[in-house]
CSV table of C-alpha atoms and ligand atoms in Angstrom, one decimal:
chain,number,residue,atom,x,y,z
Q,3,MET,CA,0.0,0.0,-0.1
Q,4,THR,CA,1.4,3.5,-1.0
Q,5,THR,CA,1.4,6.5,1.4
Q,6,GLU,CA,-1.2,7.9,-0.8
Q,7,GLU,CA,-3.6,4.8,-0.7
Q,8,TYR,CA,-3.1,4.8,3.1
Q,9,ARG,CA,-4.1,8.3,3.3
Q,10,GLN,CA,-7.4,7.7,1.2
Q,11,TRP,CA,-8.3,4.6,3.3
Q,12,ALA,CA,-7.5,6.2,6.6
Q,13,HIS,CA,-9.9,9.1,5.7
Q,14,ARG,CA,-12.4,6.6,4.6
Q,15,LEU,CA,-12.3,4.4,7.6
Q,16,VAL,CA,-12.4,7.5,10.0
Q,17,ASP,CA,-15.6,8.5,8.3
Q,18,TRP,CA,-17.0,5.1,8.7
Q,19,THR,CA,-16.1,5.0,12.4
Q,20,ALA,CA,-18.0,8.3,12.8
Q,21,ASP,CA,-21.1,7.0,11.2
Q,22,TYR,CA,-20.8,3.8,13.2
Q,23,TYR,CA,-20.8,5.9,16.4
Q,24,GLN,CA,-23.7,7.8,15.1
Q,25,HIS,CA,-26.0,4.9,14.1
Q,26,LEU,CA,-24.7,2.4,16.7
Q,27,GLY,CA,-28.1,2.3,18.4
Q,28,GLU,CA,-29.5,0.9,15.3
Q,29,LEU,CA,-27.6,-2.2,15.2
Q,30,PRO,CA,-28.4,-5.3,17.4
Q,31,VAL,CA,-26.2,-4.8,20.4
Q,32,LYS,CA,-25.4,-8.5,20.8
Q,33,SER,CA,-24.0,-10.3,17.9
Q,34,GLN,CA,-26.5,-13.1,16.6
Q,35,VAL,CA,-24.2,-15.4,15.0
Q,36,LYS,CA,-23.9,-19.0,15.8
Q,37,PRO,CA,-20.7,-20.9,16.7
Q,38,GLY,CA,-18.6,-21.4,13.5
Q,39,ASP,CA,-20.5,-19.0,11.3
Q,40,ILE,CA,-17.6,-16.7,10.9
Q,41,LEU,CA,-15.1,-19.3,10.3
Q,42,GLN,CA,-17.5,-21.1,7.8
Q,43,GLN,CA,-17.3,-17.9,5.6
Q,44,LEU,CA,-13.6,-17.3,5.6
Q,45,PRO,CA,-11.0,-19.5,3.5
Q,46,SER,CA,-9.2,-21.8,5.7
Q,47,SER,CA,-5.7,-21.0,4.3
Q,48,PRO,CA,-4.1,-17.4,3.9
Q,49,PRO,CA,-3.9,-16.0,0.1
Q,50,GLU,CA,-0.9,-16.4,-1.9
Q,51,ALA,CA,-1.2,-13.3,-3.8
Q,52,PRO,CA,-2.0,-9.7,-2.3
Q,53,GLU,CA,-5.6,-8.7,-2.0
Q,54,ALA,CA,-7.0,-5.4,-2.8
Q,55,MET,CA,-7.9,-3.4,0.4
Q,56,GLU,CA,-11.5,-3.2,-1.2
Q,57,ALA,CA,-12.0,-6.9,-1.0
Q,58,ILE,CA,-10.8,-6.9,2.6
Q,59,TRP,CA,-13.0,-3.9,3.5
Q,60,GLU,CA,-16.0,-5.8,1.9
Q,61,ASP,CA,-15.3,-8.6,4.2
Q,62,PHE,CA,-15.0,-6.8,7.4
Q,63,GLN,CA,-18.3,-5.4,6.6
Q,64,SER,CA,-20.1,-8.5,5.5
Q,65,VAL,CA,-18.7,-11.1,7.7
Q,66,ILE,CA,-16.6,-9.6,10.7
Q,67,LEU,CA,-19.1,-7.0,11.6
Q,68,PRO,CA,-22.1,-9.2,12.3
Q,69,GLY,CA,-20.0,-11.1,14.6
Q,70,ILE,CA,-19.3,-8.2,16.9
Q,71,THR,CA,-21.2,-7.5,20.0
Q,72,HIS,CA,-21.2,-3.6,20.3
Q,73,TRP,CA,-19.7,-2.8,23.7
Q,74,GLN,CA,-20.1,1.0,23.0
Q,75,HIS,CA,-23.8,0.5,22.1
Q,76,PRO,CA,-26.3,2.7,24.3
Q,77,GLY,CA,-28.0,-0.5,25.0
Q,78,PHE,CA,-25.1,-2.3,26.5
Q,79,MET,CA,-25.6,-2.7,30.0
Q,80,ALA,CA,-24.0,-6.3,30.6
Q,81,TYR,CA,-21.0,-7.5,32.6
Q,82,PHE,CA,-19.0,-4.0,33.3
Q,83,PRO,CA,-18.6,-1.5,30.6
Q,84,ALA,CA,-15.4,-1.1,28.6
Q,85,SER,CA,-16.0,2.4,27.7
Q,86,ALA,CA,-14.3,4.4,24.9
Q,87,SER,CA,-14.4,7.9,23.9
Q,88,PHE,CA,-13.5,10.0,21.0
Q,89,PRO,CA,-10.2,11.7,22.6
Q,90,SER,CA,-9.1,8.0,23.6
Q,91,LEU,CA,-9.5,6.8,20.1
Q,92,LEU,CA,-7.8,9.7,18.4
Q,93,ALA,CA,-5.0,9.0,20.8
Q,94,GLU,CA,-4.9,5.2,19.7
Q,95,MET,CA,-4.6,6.3,16.0
Q,96,LEU,CA,-1.4,8.1,17.1
Q,97,THR,CA,-0.1,5.4,19.3
Q,98,ALA,CA,-0.9,2.8,16.5
Q,99,SER,CA,0.6,5.2,13.8
Q,100,LEU,CA,3.8,5.7,15.9
Q,101,ALA,CA,3.9,1.9,16.5
Q,102,ALA,CA,6.6,2.6,19.0
Q,103,GLN,CA,7.9,-0.3,21.2
Q,104,CYS,CA,8.0,1.5,24.7
Q,105,MET,CA,9.8,-1.2,26.8
Q,106,ILE,CA,12.4,1.1,28.3
Q,107,TRP,CA,12.9,4.9,28.6
Q,108,ASP,CA,15.6,4.9,25.9
Q,109,THR,CA,13.1,3.4,23.3
Q,110,SER,CA,10.6,6.2,23.6
Q,111,PRO,CA,11.4,8.7,26.5
Q,112,ALA,CA,8.1,10.4,26.1
Q,113,ALA,CA,6.2,7.3,26.6
Q,114,ALA,CA,7.9,6.4,29.8
Q,115,GLU,CA,7.7,10.0,31.1
Q,116,LEU,CA,4.1,10.6,30.1
Q,117,GLU,CA,3.3,7.1,32.0
Q,118,GLU,CA,4.8,8.4,35.0
Q,119,LEU,CA,3.0,11.6,34.9
Q,120,ALA,CA,-0.5,10.1,34.0
Q,121,MET,CA,-0.1,7.7,36.7
Q,122,ASN,CA,0.8,10.4,39.3
Q,123,TRP,CA,-2.3,12.5,38.1
Q,124,PHE,CA,-4.5,9.4,38.4
Q,125,ARG,CA,-3.2,8.6,41.7
Q,126,ASP,CA,-3.8,12.0,43.1
Q,127,LEU,CA,-7.3,12.1,41.3
Q,128,LEU,CA,-8.3,8.8,43.1
Q,129,GLY,CA,-6.9,10.1,46.5
Q,130,LEU,CA,-4.3,7.3,46.7
Q,131,PRO,CA,-1.2,8.1,49.1
Q,132,PRO,CA,0.8,10.6,47.3
Q,133,SER,CA,4.0,8.5,48.0
Q,134,TRP,CA,2.5,5.6,45.9
Q,135,GLU,CA,3.7,5.2,42.2
Q,136,GLY,CA,1.9,3.7,39.1
Q,137,VAL,CA,2.4,1.8,36.0
Q,138,ILE,CA,-0.1,0.8,33.2
Q,139,GLN,CA,-0.7,-2.9,32.8
Q,140,SER,CA,-2.8,-4.6,30.2
Q,141,THR,CA,-5.5,-5.9,32.5
Q,142,ALA,CA,-6.4,-6.2,36.4
Q,143,SER,CA,-5.5,-10.0,36.1
Q,144,GLU,CA,-1.9,-9.1,35.2
Q,145,ALA,CA,-1.8,-6.4,37.8
Q,146,THR,CA,-3.0,-8.8,40.5
Q,147,LEU,CA,-0.5,-11.5,39.3
Q,148,CYS,CA,2.1,-8.9,39.7
Q,149,ALA,CA,0.8,-8.3,43.5
Q,150,LEU,CA,0.9,-11.9,44.3
Q,151,LEU,CA,4.5,-12.3,42.7
Q,152,THR,CA,5.9,-9.4,44.7
Q,153,ALA,CA,4.2,-10.6,48.1
Q,154,ARG,CA,5.8,-14.0,47.3
Q,155,GLU,CA,9.1,-12.3,46.8
Q,156,ARG,CA,8.9,-10.0,49.7
Q,157,ALA,CA,8.0,-12.9,52.0
Q,158,THR,CA,10.9,-15.1,50.7
Q,159,ASN,CA,13.3,-12.2,50.7
Q,160,PHE,CA,13.5,-12.7,46.9
Q,161,HIS,CA,14.7,-16.4,47.4
Q,162,ALA,CA,11.7,-17.8,45.5
Q,163,ASN,CA,12.9,-15.8,42.4
Q,164,ARG,CA,16.3,-17.4,42.7
Q,165,HIS,CA,15.7,-21.0,43.8
Q,166,GLY,CA,12.1,-21.6,43.1
Q,167,LEU,CA,9.5,-22.7,45.9
Q,168,GLN,CA,11.0,-25.8,46.9
Q,169,GLY,CA,11.6,-25.7,50.6
Q,170,GLN,CA,9.5,-22.7,51.2
Q,171,PRO,CA,6.6,-22.9,53.8
Q,172,VAL,CA,3.1,-23.2,52.4
Q,173,PHE,CA,1.7,-19.8,51.7
Q,174,ARG,CA,-1.8,-18.8,52.0
Q,175,VAL,CA,-3.9,-16.0,50.1
Q,176,TYR,CA,-7.3,-14.7,51.4
Q,177,ALA,CA,-10.1,-13.0,49.9
Q,178,SER,CA,-13.8,-12.9,50.0
Q,179,GLU,CA,-15.9,-15.8,48.4
Q,180,GLN,CA,-17.2,-13.0,45.9
Q,181,ILE,CA,-13.7,-11.9,44.7
Q,182,HIS,CA,-13.2,-12.0,40.9
Q,183,SER,CA,-11.9,-15.3,39.3
Q,184,SER,CA,-8.5,-13.5,38.3
Q,185,ILE,CA,-7.3,-13.8,41.9
Q,186,GLU,CA,-7.5,-17.6,41.7
Q,187,LYS,CA,-5.9,-17.7,38.4
Q,188,GLY,CA,-3.2,-15.5,39.8
Q,189,ILE,CA,-2.4,-17.9,42.6
Q,190,LYS,CA,-2.1,-20.8,40.4
Q,191,ILE,CA,0.2,-19.1,38.1
Q,192,ALA,CA,2.3,-17.5,40.9
Q,193,GLY,CA,2.7,-21.2,41.9
Q,194,LEU,CA,1.0,-20.8,45.3
Q,195,GLY,CA,-1.5,-23.4,44.5
Q,196,SER,CA,-5.3,-22.9,44.3
Q,197,GLU,CA,-5.6,-25.1,47.3
Q,198,ASN,CA,-4.1,-22.1,49.3
Q,199,PHE,CA,-6.6,-19.8,48.2
Q,200,VAL,CA,-8.9,-19.2,51.4
Q,201,ARG,CA,-12.2,-17.9,50.6
Q,202,ILE,CA,-13.7,-15.8,53.5
Q,203,GLY,CA,-17.5,-15.6,54.1
Q,204,THR,CA,-19.4,-12.5,53.4
Q,205,ASP,CA,-22.3,-10.6,55.2
Q,206,GLU,CA,-25.6,-9.9,53.8
Q,207,GLN,CA,-24.1,-7.2,51.7
Q,208,PHE,CA,-21.7,-9.7,50.2
Q,209,ALA,CA,-18.8,-8.0,51.9
Q,210,LEU,CA,-15.9,-9.8,53.5
Q,211,GLN,CA,-16.4,-10.4,57.2
Q,212,PRO,CA,-13.3,-9.1,59.0
Q,213,GLU,CA,-13.7,-11.5,62.0
Q,214,PHE,CA,-14.0,-14.6,59.4
Q,215,LEU,CA,-10.8,-13.4,58.1
Q,216,GLU,CA,-9.0,-13.1,61.3
Q,217,ALA,CA,-10.1,-16.5,62.4
Q,218,ALA,CA,-8.8,-18.3,59.1
Q,219,ILE,CA,-5.4,-16.5,59.7
Q,220,GLN,CA,-5.3,-17.9,63.1
Q,221,ALA,CA,-6.2,-21.2,62.1
Q,222,ASP,CA,-3.6,-21.2,59.3
Q,223,LEU,CA,-0.8,-19.9,61.7
Q,224,GLN,CA,-1.8,-22.8,64.1
Q,225,ALA,CA,-1.7,-25.4,61.1
Q,226,GLY,CA,2.1,-24.1,60.1
Q,227,PHE,CA,0.9,-22.2,57.3
Q,228,VAL,CA,2.3,-18.7,56.2
Q,229,PRO,CA,-0.4,-16.0,55.4
Q,230,LEU,CA,1.0,-14.3,52.4
Q,231,CYS,CA,-1.7,-12.0,50.8
Q,232,ILE,CA,-4.9,-10.7,51.4
Q,233,ILE,CA,-7.1,-9.2,48.5
Q,234,ALA,CA,-9.8,-6.7,49.4
Q,235,GLY,CA,-12.5,-6.2,46.8
Q,236,LEU,CA,-13.6,-2.6,46.1
Q,237,GLY,CA,-16.8,-3.2,43.9
Q,238,THR,CA,-17.0,-7.1,43.2
Q,239,THR,CA,-18.0,-8.2,39.9
Q,240,GLY,CA,-21.1,-9.9,41.0
Q,241,SER,CA,-22.6,-7.1,42.9
Q,242,THR,CA,-20.2,-4.4,43.4
Q,243,ALA,CA,-19.7,-5.2,47.0
Q,244,VAL,CA,-17.1,-3.2,49.1
Q,245,ASP,CA,-15.1,-5.0,51.5
Q,246,PRO,CA,-14.2,-3.1,54.8
Q,247,LEU,CA,-10.9,-1.9,53.9
Q,248,SER,CA,-9.9,-0.4,57.2
Q,249,GLU,CA,-10.8,-3.4,59.4
Q,250,ILE,CA,-8.9,-5.6,56.7
Q,251,ALA,CA,-5.9,-3.2,56.5
Q,252,ALA,CA,-5.5,-3.5,60.3
Q,253,ILE,CA,-5.5,-7.2,60.1
Q,254,ALA,CA,-3.1,-7.3,57.4
Q,255,SER,CA,-0.7,-4.6,59.1
Q,256,ARG,CA,-0.8,-6.6,62.6
Q,257,HIS,CA,0.2,-10.0,60.9
Q,258,GLY,CA,2.6,-8.4,58.2
Q,259,ILE,CA,0.6,-9.6,55.4
Q,260,TRP,CA,0.5,-8.1,51.9
Q,261,LEU,CA,-2.6,-6.2,51.2
Q,262,HIS,CA,-3.7,-5.8,47.6
Q,263,VAL,CA,-7.0,-3.9,46.7
Q,264,ASP,CA,-9.0,-5.1,43.4
Q,265,ALA,CA,-10.8,-2.0,42.4
Q,266,ALA,CA,-10.7,-2.9,38.7
Q,267,TYR,CA,-14.3,-1.4,38.0
Q,268,ALA,CA,-15.4,0.6,40.8
Q,269,GLY,CA,-12.1,2.4,41.7
Q,270,SER,CA,-13.1,5.0,39.3
Q,271,ALA,CA,-15.8,6.0,41.7
Q,272,LEU,CA,-13.1,7.5,43.9
Q,273,LEU,CA,-12.7,10.4,41.6
Q,274,LEU,CA,-16.0,11.7,43.6
Q,275,GLU,CA,-15.1,12.8,47.0
Q,276,GLU,CA,-18.0,11.1,48.5
Q,277,TYR,CA,-16.7,7.6,47.8
Q,278,ARG,CA,-13.5,8.5,49.3
Q,279,PRO,CA,-14.4,6.9,52.6
Q,280,LEU,CA,-14.4,3.5,51.0
Q,281,ILE,CA,-10.6,3.6,51.0
Q,282,GLU,CA,-10.0,4.6,54.6
Q,283,GLY,CA,-6.9,2.6,55.6
Q,284,ILE,CA,-5.5,2.5,52.2
Q,285,GLU,CA,-2.0,3.9,53.6
Q,286,LEU,CA,-1.9,0.5,55.2
Q,287,ALA,CA,-2.3,-1.5,52.0
Q,288,ASP,CA,0.4,-2.4,49.5
Q,289,SER,CA,-1.1,-2.3,46.2
Q,290,PHE,CA,-4.3,-1.4,44.2
Q,291,VAL,CA,-5.7,-1.9,40.8
Q,292,VAL,CA,-8.2,0.1,38.8
Q,293,ASN,CA,-9.0,0.0,35.1
Q,294,PRO,CA,-9.7,3.0,33.3
Q,295,HIS,CA,-10.6,0.6,30.4
Q,296,LYS,CA,-13.7,-0.2,32.3
Q,297,TRP,CA,-15.6,3.1,33.4
Q,298,LEU,CA,-13.1,6.0,32.7
Q,299,LEU,CA,-13.5,6.3,28.9
Q,300,THR,CA,-10.2,5.2,28.0
Q,301,HIS,CA,-10.7,2.0,25.7
Q,302,PHE,CA,-9.2,-1.4,26.3
Q,303,ASP,CA,-6.4,-1.9,27.3
Q,304,CYS,CA,-5.6,0.3,30.2
Q,305,SER,CA,-5.2,-0.9,33.8
Q,306,SER,CA,-3.7,1.2,36.4
Q,307,TYR,CA,-1.5,-0.6,39.1
Q,308,PHE,CA,-0.5,1.3,42.1
Q,309,VAL,CA,2.2,0.4,44.6
Q,310,LYS,CA,3.5,1.4,48.0
Q,311,ASP,CA,7.0,0.2,47.2
Q,312,PRO,CA,7.9,0.4,43.7
Q,313,ALA,CA,11.3,-0.9,44.6
Q,314,ALA,CA,10.2,-4.3,45.6
Q,315,LEU,CA,8.0,-4.5,42.5
Q,316,ARG,CA,11.2,-3.8,40.2
Q,317,ARG,CA,13.3,-6.2,42.2
Q,318,THR,CA,10.7,-8.9,41.3
Q,319,PHE,CA,10.7,-8.4,37.7
Q,320,GLU,CA,14.1,-6.8,36.9
Q,321,ILE,CA,16.3,-8.7,34.5
Q,322,LEU,CA,19.0,-6.9,32.6
Q,323,PRO,CA,20.6,-8.5,29.7
Q,324,GLU,CA,23.5,-6.5,28.0
Q,325,TYR,CA,21.5,-5.7,24.9
Q,326,LEU,CA,19.0,-3.7,27.2
Q,327,LYS,CA,21.5,-1.7,29.1
Q,328,THR,CA,21.5,2.1,28.5
Q,329,ALA,CA,23.4,5.0,29.9
Q,330,HIS,CA,20.3,6.3,31.7
Q,331,ASP,CA,19.2,3.3,33.8
Q,332,LYS,CA,19.7,4.6,36.9
Q,333,GLU,CA,17.9,7.9,36.3
Q,334,VAL,CA,14.6,6.9,34.5
Q,335,ASN,CA,11.6,4.3,34.7
Q,336,ASN,CA,12.4,1.4,32.6
Q,337,TYR,CA,8.6,0.0,32.8
Q,338,ARG,CA,9.9,-3.4,31.4
Q,339,ASP,CA,10.8,-3.9,35.3
Q,340,TRP,CA,7.4,-2.9,36.3
Q,341,GLY,CA,5.6,-6.0,35.3
Q,342,ILE,CA,5.6,-9.1,33.1
Q,343,PRO,CA,5.9,-8.3,29.4
Q,344,LEU,CA,9.2,-6.8,27.9
Q,345,GLY,CA,7.3,-5.1,25.0
Q,346,ARG,CA,5.0,-2.2,25.8
Q,347,ARG,CA,2.5,-0.1,23.9
Q,348,PHE,CA,2.1,3.5,24.3
Q,349,ARG,CA,-0.9,3.3,26.4
Q,350,ALA,CA,-0.4,6.4,28.5
Q,351,LEU,CA,-1.1,8.6,25.7
Q,352,LYS,CA,-4.8,7.8,25.6
Q,353,LEU,CA,-5.2,8.3,29.3
Q,354,TRP,CA,-3.4,11.5,29.0
Q,355,PHE,CA,-5.8,12.6,26.2
Q,356,VAL,CA,-9.1,11.4,28.3
Q,357,PHE,CA,-7.7,13.4,31.6
Q,358,ARG,CA,-7.0,16.6,29.4
Q,359,ALA,CA,-10.2,16.4,27.2
Q,360,TYR,CA,-12.5,15.7,30.1
Q,361,GLY,CA,-10.7,17.2,33.2
Q,362,ARG,CA,-11.6,16.1,36.6
Q,363,GLN,CA,-15.0,17.9,36.4
Q,364,GLY,CA,-15.9,16.1,33.1
Q,365,LEU,CA,-15.2,12.9,34.6
Q,366,GLN,CA,-17.1,13.6,37.6
Q,367,GLN,CA,-20.0,14.7,35.9
Q,368,MET,CA,-20.2,11.5,33.9
Q,369,LEU,CA,-19.8,9.4,37.1
Q,370,ARG,CA,-22.3,11.3,38.9
Q,371,SER,CA,-24.9,11.0,36.1
Q,372,HIS,CA,-24.4,7.1,36.0
Q,373,MET,CA,-24.9,7.0,39.8
Q,374,SER,CA,-28.1,9.2,39.5
Q,375,TRP,CA,-29.5,7.2,36.7
Q,376,ALA,CA,-28.8,3.9,39.0
Q,377,ARG,CA,-30.6,5.5,42.0
Q,378,ASN,CA,-33.5,6.4,39.9
Q,379,LEU,CA,-34.1,2.7,38.5
Q,380,GLU,CA,-33.3,1.4,42.1
Q,381,ARG,CA,-36.3,3.4,43.1
Q,382,LYS,CA,-38.6,2.1,40.5
Q,383,ILE,CA,-37.4,-1.5,41.2
Q,384,GLY,CA,-38.1,-1.1,44.7
Q,385,GLU,CA,-41.3,0.4,44.0
Q,386,HIS,CA,-42.6,-2.7,41.9
Q,387,PRO,CA,-44.3,-5.2,43.9
Q,388,ASP,CA,-43.0,-8.3,42.1
Q,389,PHE,CA,-39.4,-7.2,41.6
Q,390,LYS,CA,-36.5,-7.5,44.3
Q,391,LEU,CA,-33.2,-5.9,44.4
Q,392,LEU,CA,-30.8,-8.6,45.5
Q,393,ALA,CA,-28.0,-6.6,46.5
Q,394,PRO,CA,-27.0,-2.9,47.5
Q,395,VAL,CA,-26.7,-0.2,44.6
Q,396,THR,CA,-23.4,1.3,45.8
Q,397,PHE,CA,-22.4,2.5,42.4
Q,398,ASN,CA,-24.4,1.9,39.0
Q,399,LEU,CA,-24.7,-1.8,39.0
Q,400,LEU,CA,-28.3,-3.2,39.7
Q,401,CYS,CA,-28.9,-6.8,40.6
Q,402,PHE,CA,-32.5,-7.7,40.7
Q,403,ARG,CA,-34.9,-10.4,39.9
Q,404,TYR,CA,-38.7,-11.0,39.4
Q,405,GLN,CA,-40.6,-13.0,41.7
Q,406,PRO,CA,-44.3,-13.1,41.1
Q,407,ALA,CA,-46.4,-14.7,43.7
Q,408,SER,CA,-48.3,-16.6,40.7
Q,409,VAL,CA,-44.8,-18.5,40.0
Q,410,PRO,CA,-43.7,-21.0,42.7
Q,411,PRO,CA,-40.5,-19.7,44.2
Q,412,GLU,CA,-38.3,-22.6,43.0
Q,413,ARG,CA,-39.1,-21.5,39.5
Q,414,TRP,CA,-37.9,-17.8,40.0
Q,415,ASN,CA,-34.5,-18.7,38.7
Q,416,ASP,CA,-35.6,-20.4,35.6
Q,417,LEU,CA,-38.1,-17.4,35.0
Q,418,ASN,CA,-35.6,-14.9,35.3
Q,419,GLN,CA,-33.1,-16.9,33.0
Q,420,ALA,CA,-35.8,-17.1,30.5
Q,421,MET,CA,-36.4,-13.3,30.7
Q,422,LEU,CA,-32.6,-12.5,30.1
Q,423,SER,CA,-32.7,-14.7,26.9
Q,424,TRP,CA,-36.0,-13.0,25.7
Q,425,ILE,CA,-34.2,-9.6,26.2
Q,426,GLN,CA,-31.0,-10.8,24.5
Q,427,GLN,CA,-33.1,-12.0,21.6
Q,428,GLN,CA,-34.6,-8.8,21.0
Q,429,GLY,CA,-31.3,-7.2,20.2
Q,430,ARG,CA,-32.0,-3.8,21.7
Q,431,TYR,CA,-30.5,-4.3,25.4
Q,432,TYR,CA,-27.6,-6.4,26.4
Q,433,LEU,CA,-27.9,-7.2,30.2
Q,434,SER,CA,-26.1,-10.1,32.0
Q,435,HIS,CA,-26.5,-12.2,35.2
Q,436,THR,CA,-24.9,-13.7,38.2
Q,437,MET,CA,-25.8,-15.8,41.0
Q,438,LEU,CA,-26.2,-14.4,44.4
Q,439,ARG,CA,-26.5,-17.0,47.6
Q,440,GLY,CA,-28.4,-19.3,45.1
Q,441,LYS,CA,-30.7,-16.7,43.4
Q,442,TYR,CA,-30.6,-15.9,39.8
Q,443,ALA,CA,-29.9,-12.1,39.6
Q,444,ILE,CA,-30.3,-10.2,36.4
Q,445,ARG,CA,-27.4,-7.4,36.2
Q,446,LEU,CA,-27.9,-4.0,34.6
Q,447,VAL,CA,-24.9,-1.5,34.6
Q,448,ALA,CA,-26.4,1.9,34.1
Q,449,GLY,CA,-23.9,4.0,32.4
Q,450,ASN,CA,-21.6,3.8,29.4
Q,451,ALA,CA,-20.2,6.6,27.2
Q,452,GLN,CA,-22.9,6.4,24.7
Q,453,GLN,CA,-25.9,6.1,27.2
Q,454,GLN,CA,-28.5,8.7,28.2
Q,455,GLU,CA,-30.8,8.0,31.1
Q,456,SER,CA,-33.8,7.4,28.5
Q,457,ASP,CA,-31.5,4.2,27.5
Q,458,VAL,CA,-31.6,3.0,31.1
Q,459,GLN,CA,-35.5,3.7,31.3
Q,460,GLY,CA,-35.9,1.8,27.8
Q,461,ALA,CA,-33.9,-1.4,29.3
Q,462,TRP,CA,-36.2,-1.5,32.4
Q,463,ASN,CA,-39.3,-1.3,29.8
Q,464,GLU,CA,-37.7,-4.2,28.3
Q,465,VAL,CA,-37.4,-6.2,31.4
Q,466,LEU,CA,-41.1,-5.3,32.2
Q,467,GLN,CA,-42.0,-6.7,28.7
Q,468,ALA,CA,-39.8,-9.7,29.3
Q,469,ALA,CA,-41.5,-10.4,32.5
Q,470,GLU,CA,-44.9,-10.3,30.8
Q,471,ALA,CA,-43.8,-12.5,27.8
Q,472,CYS,CA,-42.4,-15.2,30.1
Q,473,LEU,CA,-44.7,-15.2,32.9
Q,474,PRO,CA,-47.4,-17.6,31.5
Q,475,LEU,CA,-44.7,-20.3,30.9
Q,476,TYR,CA,-44.0,-20.5,34.6
Q,477,CYS,CA,-47.4,-19.8,36.4
Q,478,PHE,CA,-48.9,-22.3,38.8
Q,479,ALA,CA,-50.7,-24.8,36.7
F,519,PLP,N1,-11.6,-7.7,39.2
F,519,PLP,C1,-12.7,-7.2,38.8
F,519,PLP,C2,-13.5,-6.7,40.1
F,519,PLP,C3,-13.4,-7.4,37.8
F,519,PLP,O1,-14.8,-7.1,37.5
F,519,PLP,C4,-12.8,-7.7,36.6
F,519,PLP,C5,-13.2,-7.9,35.2
F,519,PLP,O2,-14.3,-7.6,34.9
F,519,PLP,C6,-11.3,-8.3,37.0
F,519,PLP,C7,-10.9,-7.8,38.3
F,519,PLP,C8,-10.5,-8.7,35.7
F,519,PLP,O3,-10.2,-7.5,35.0
F,519,PLP,P1,-9.1,-7.6,33.6
F,519,PLP,O4,-10.2,-8.2,32.5
F,519,PLP,O5,-8.8,-6.3,33.4
F,519,PLP,O6,-8.3,-8.7,33.8
């Protein structure tokens, strides 16, 4: 492709993306294809001869696009959002075009220094301790793995890195039974063994019970295990439950246990002063992860990992072959030593564009709107005689179910599952589900970047229609 052809295509695709966002709401939010549909339409071997861009583009539109679920669609309220914004997408064009490999300061000084600056800004926006430092990781799963590995190295005085885990005591990791699955995955990868993951019981709000945590630690100490790490959830995936950080932090500090906070989704709410009490005690924690790629308008991937002791993080990961040595190693941040991969994309650019294009006030305004839409819907659900909220609405996630008296309670789970399928088949809204203490809960997240409150209202009307459509199938005979 010549530079001139590239220019023409780039203009054409930018126009297409602008139209895409303008008309996104008209597409079915969830892809309707069946397994294998996409593969079936594509040749099983790559082309021998070059193909025209026009043909590739044609296939993108006719084959690929129908297999895409539109996460930026105003009807997307499933899982947690993966919000994009135009400033973020514009930065991505530059990141992709520069195609720089930002593994060390020398290979792109601006990328390293902008990452340092963006992480410092973000730390201050969130109200984390001013001495902490941050790094951009691809995902919260990766950040949590870094926390577990650093905790492991601190506990073994960096012995495990050199000699492996042979001869080490059995380490234990603690988190609520509601914590995200990435924690168990990290424990497995870190060589700690998933059997050493101790799941702590939760209260009626699905938050970890500190007295159960203390009891589990005491029992482990008596059994000869070594408590290594506690992971506190700030906004769990199921119901955005918030573990009581200050009490957990006191326990961690008393026993000298690493404390990591998983705030992957809800951490962004800390931009609002009124949510700051949720991190009381944070100065006693060791690490904290929040994903701007979920709620903060910075498209995937961009996860921010903050640590109290950057030297321990670097010592866990650093490795310095001759070919990576530079004259500036002692003066700069070489982020290849702050995590797992060597190669790094210039991800700080999109976060910096977002911070500047929205400012603190713009981001706060967006968060407050989402919270208020959720509160309004919470009220409506609360007022409906046959619907029940199954968890507190702390941020903008609503977990609820339909439980009409005309259906036997043992069929409520099936009824709600059927309603969710019905909603997804209509293609206008995409909600998801979870199980909360054996109850099937419909999950609705009020707020992505393209949404208005009318979309949330529309989704609620769709839920009511789903209830009407599915009720006859489950009523008492
Ligand atoms: N923690 C929580 C609370 C999450 O909700 C998620 C994903 O939704 C994760 C961790 C994992 O995030 P990631 O996909 O960035 O690894």
